[in-house]
CSV table of C-alpha atoms in Angstrom, one decimal:
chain,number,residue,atom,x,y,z
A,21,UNK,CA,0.0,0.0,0.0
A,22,UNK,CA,1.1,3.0,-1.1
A,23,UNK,CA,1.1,5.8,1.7
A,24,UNK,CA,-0.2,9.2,1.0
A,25,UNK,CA,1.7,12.2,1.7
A,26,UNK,CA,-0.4,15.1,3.3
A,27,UNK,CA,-0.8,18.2,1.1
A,28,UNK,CA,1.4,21.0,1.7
A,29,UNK,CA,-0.2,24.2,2.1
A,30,UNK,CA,0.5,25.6,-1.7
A,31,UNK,CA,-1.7,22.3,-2.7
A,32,UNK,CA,-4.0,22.4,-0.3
A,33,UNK,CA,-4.8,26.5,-1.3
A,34,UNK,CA,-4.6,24.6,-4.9
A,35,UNK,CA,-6.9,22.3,-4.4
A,36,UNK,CA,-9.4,24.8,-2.8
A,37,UNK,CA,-9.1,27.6,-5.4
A,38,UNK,CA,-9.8,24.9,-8.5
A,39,UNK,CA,-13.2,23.4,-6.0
A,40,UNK,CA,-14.2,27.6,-5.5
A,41,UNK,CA,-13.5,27.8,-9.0
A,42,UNK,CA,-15.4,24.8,-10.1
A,43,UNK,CA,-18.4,25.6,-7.8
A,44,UNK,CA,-18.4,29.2,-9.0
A,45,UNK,CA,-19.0,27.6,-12.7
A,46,UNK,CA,-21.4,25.3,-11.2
A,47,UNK,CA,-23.3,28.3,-9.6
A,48,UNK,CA,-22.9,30.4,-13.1
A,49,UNK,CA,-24.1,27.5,-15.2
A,50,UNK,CA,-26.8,26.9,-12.6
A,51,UNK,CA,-28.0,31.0,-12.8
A,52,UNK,CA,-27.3,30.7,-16.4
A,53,UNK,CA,-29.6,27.6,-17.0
A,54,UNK,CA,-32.6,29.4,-14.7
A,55,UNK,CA,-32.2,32.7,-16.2
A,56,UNK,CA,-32.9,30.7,-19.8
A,57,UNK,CA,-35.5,28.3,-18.3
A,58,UNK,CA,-37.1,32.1,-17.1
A,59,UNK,CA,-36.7,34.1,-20.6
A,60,UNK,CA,-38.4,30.8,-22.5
A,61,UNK,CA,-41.5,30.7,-20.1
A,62,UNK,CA,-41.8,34.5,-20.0
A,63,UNK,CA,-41.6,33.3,-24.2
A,64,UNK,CA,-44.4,31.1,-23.9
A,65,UNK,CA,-46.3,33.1,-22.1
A,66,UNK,CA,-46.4,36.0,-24.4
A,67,UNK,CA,-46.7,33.4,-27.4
A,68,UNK,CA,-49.8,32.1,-25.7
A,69,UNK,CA,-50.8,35.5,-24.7
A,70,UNK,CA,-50.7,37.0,-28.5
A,71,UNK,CA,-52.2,33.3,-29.9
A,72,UNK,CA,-54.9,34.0,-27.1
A,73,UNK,CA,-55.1,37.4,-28.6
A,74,UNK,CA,-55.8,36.2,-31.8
A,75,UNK,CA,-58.2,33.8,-31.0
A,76,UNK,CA,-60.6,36.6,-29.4
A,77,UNK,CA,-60.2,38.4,-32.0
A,78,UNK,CA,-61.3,35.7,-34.6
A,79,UNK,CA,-64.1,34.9,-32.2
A,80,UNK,CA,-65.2,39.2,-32.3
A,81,UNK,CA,-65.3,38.7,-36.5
A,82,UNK,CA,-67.3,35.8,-36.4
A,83,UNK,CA,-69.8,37.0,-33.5
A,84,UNK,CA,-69.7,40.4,-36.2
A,85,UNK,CA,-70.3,38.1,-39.1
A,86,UNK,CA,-73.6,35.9,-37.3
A,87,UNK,CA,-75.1,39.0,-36.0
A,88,UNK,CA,-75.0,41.0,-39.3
A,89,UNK,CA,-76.6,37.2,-40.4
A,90,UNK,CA,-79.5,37.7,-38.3
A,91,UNK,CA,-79.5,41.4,-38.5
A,92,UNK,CA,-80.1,41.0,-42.5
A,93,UNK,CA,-82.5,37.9,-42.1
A,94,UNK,CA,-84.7,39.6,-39.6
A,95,UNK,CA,-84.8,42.6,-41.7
A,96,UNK,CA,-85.6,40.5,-44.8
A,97,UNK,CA,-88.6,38.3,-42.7
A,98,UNK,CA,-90.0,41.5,-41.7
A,99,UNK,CA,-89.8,42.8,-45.3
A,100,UNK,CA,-91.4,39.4,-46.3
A,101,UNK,CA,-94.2,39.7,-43.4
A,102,UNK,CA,-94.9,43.7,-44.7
A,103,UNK,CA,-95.0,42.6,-48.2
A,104,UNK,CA,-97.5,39.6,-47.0
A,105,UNK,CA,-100.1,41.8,-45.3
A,106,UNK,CA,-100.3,44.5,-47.8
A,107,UNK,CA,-101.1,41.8,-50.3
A,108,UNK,CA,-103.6,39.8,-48.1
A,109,UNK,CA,-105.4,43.4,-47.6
A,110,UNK,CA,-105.3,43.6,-51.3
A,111,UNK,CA,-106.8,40.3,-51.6
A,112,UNK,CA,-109.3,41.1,-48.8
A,113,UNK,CA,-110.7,43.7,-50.6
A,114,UNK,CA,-111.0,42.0,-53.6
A,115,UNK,CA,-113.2,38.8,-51.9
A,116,UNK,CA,-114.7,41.7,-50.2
A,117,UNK,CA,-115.8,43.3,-53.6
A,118,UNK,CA,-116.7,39.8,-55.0
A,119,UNK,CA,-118.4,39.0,-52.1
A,120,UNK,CA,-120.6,42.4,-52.8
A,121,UNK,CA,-121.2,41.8,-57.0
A,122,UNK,CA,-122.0,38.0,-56.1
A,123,UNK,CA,-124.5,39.4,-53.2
A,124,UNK,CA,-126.3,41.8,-56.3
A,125,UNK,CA,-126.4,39.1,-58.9
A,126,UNK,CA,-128.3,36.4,-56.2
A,127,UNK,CA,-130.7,39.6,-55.8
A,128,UNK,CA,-131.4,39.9,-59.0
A,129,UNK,CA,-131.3,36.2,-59.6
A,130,UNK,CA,-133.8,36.0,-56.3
A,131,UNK,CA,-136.1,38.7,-57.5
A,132,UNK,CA,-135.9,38.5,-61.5
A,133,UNK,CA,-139.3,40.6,-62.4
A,134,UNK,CA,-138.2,43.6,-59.4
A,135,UNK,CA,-135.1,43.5,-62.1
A,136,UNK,CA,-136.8,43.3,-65.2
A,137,UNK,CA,-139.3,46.1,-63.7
A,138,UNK,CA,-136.4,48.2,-62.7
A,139,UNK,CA,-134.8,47.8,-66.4
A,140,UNK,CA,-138.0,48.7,-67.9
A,141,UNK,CA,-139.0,51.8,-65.6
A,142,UNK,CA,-136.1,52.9,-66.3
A,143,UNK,CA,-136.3,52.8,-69.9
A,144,UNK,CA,-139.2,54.1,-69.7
A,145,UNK,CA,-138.7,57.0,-67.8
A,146,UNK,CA,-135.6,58.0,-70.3
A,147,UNK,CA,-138.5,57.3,-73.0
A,148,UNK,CA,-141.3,59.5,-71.7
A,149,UNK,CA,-138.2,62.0,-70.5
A,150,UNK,CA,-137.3,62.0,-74.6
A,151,UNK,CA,-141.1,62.2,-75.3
A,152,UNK,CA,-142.5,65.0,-73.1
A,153,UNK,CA,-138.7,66.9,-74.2
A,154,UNK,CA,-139.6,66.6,-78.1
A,155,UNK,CA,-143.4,67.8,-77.3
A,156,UNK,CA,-142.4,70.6,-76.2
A,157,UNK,CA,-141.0,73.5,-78.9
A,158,UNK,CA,-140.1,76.3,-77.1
A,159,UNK,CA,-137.6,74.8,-75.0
């Protein structure tokens, strides 16, 4: 067995300067490696931030997009709905009017010689009217 000699102070100062100099490495590399660990997750987080960003704002253009949708449909139904009543009014009155020259032709139909009467009477009248006009010449 080989028998070691004890260090002399010069080593021993030696030997303690290279371990403070290899811990103060260590340390660096240690502050080093957290500092970078630190700058990438402040990285992520402002990647995730800006894609987060984004997101919301995509979500704003399409909320936009389906409420100018429905803005335009209602707009259109209640177009459609105006458009539908002024033509069933139209209509209204013209069952209304139908309903009326339907209701005179089953009066006359109902009461054929009060028509015929009324027809002749008339004629008549314009005839005697044409008459008692042509009898008389100083007027």
């Amino acid at each position: 067995m080989a028998v070691e000699k004890p260090m002399s102070n010069v080593e021993v100062r030696e030997a303690l300067t290279l371990l403070l100099q290899r811990e103060e490495e260590r340390a660096k590399g240690s502050r080093r490696k957290a500092r970078r660990r630190k700058r990438q997750k402040q990285r992520t987080k402002e990647a995730g931030i800006a894609k987060l960003v984004k997101s919301i704002e995509v979500i704003k253009w399409c909320v936009l997009s389906i409420s100018t949708v429905m803005a335009i449909s209602m707009i259109i139904g209640i177009a459609v709905i105006m458009e539908l009543t002024r033509e069933a009014e139209r209509i209204k009155g013209e069952v209304a009017a139908i309903q009326q020259d339907a209701e005179r032709i089953r009066e006359k139909i109902k009461h054929p010689l009060e028509t015929i009467g009324g027809t002749l009477g008339r004629r008549l009248e314009g005839n005697i009217g044409d008459f008692l006009n042509t009898d008389k010449p100083g007027e």
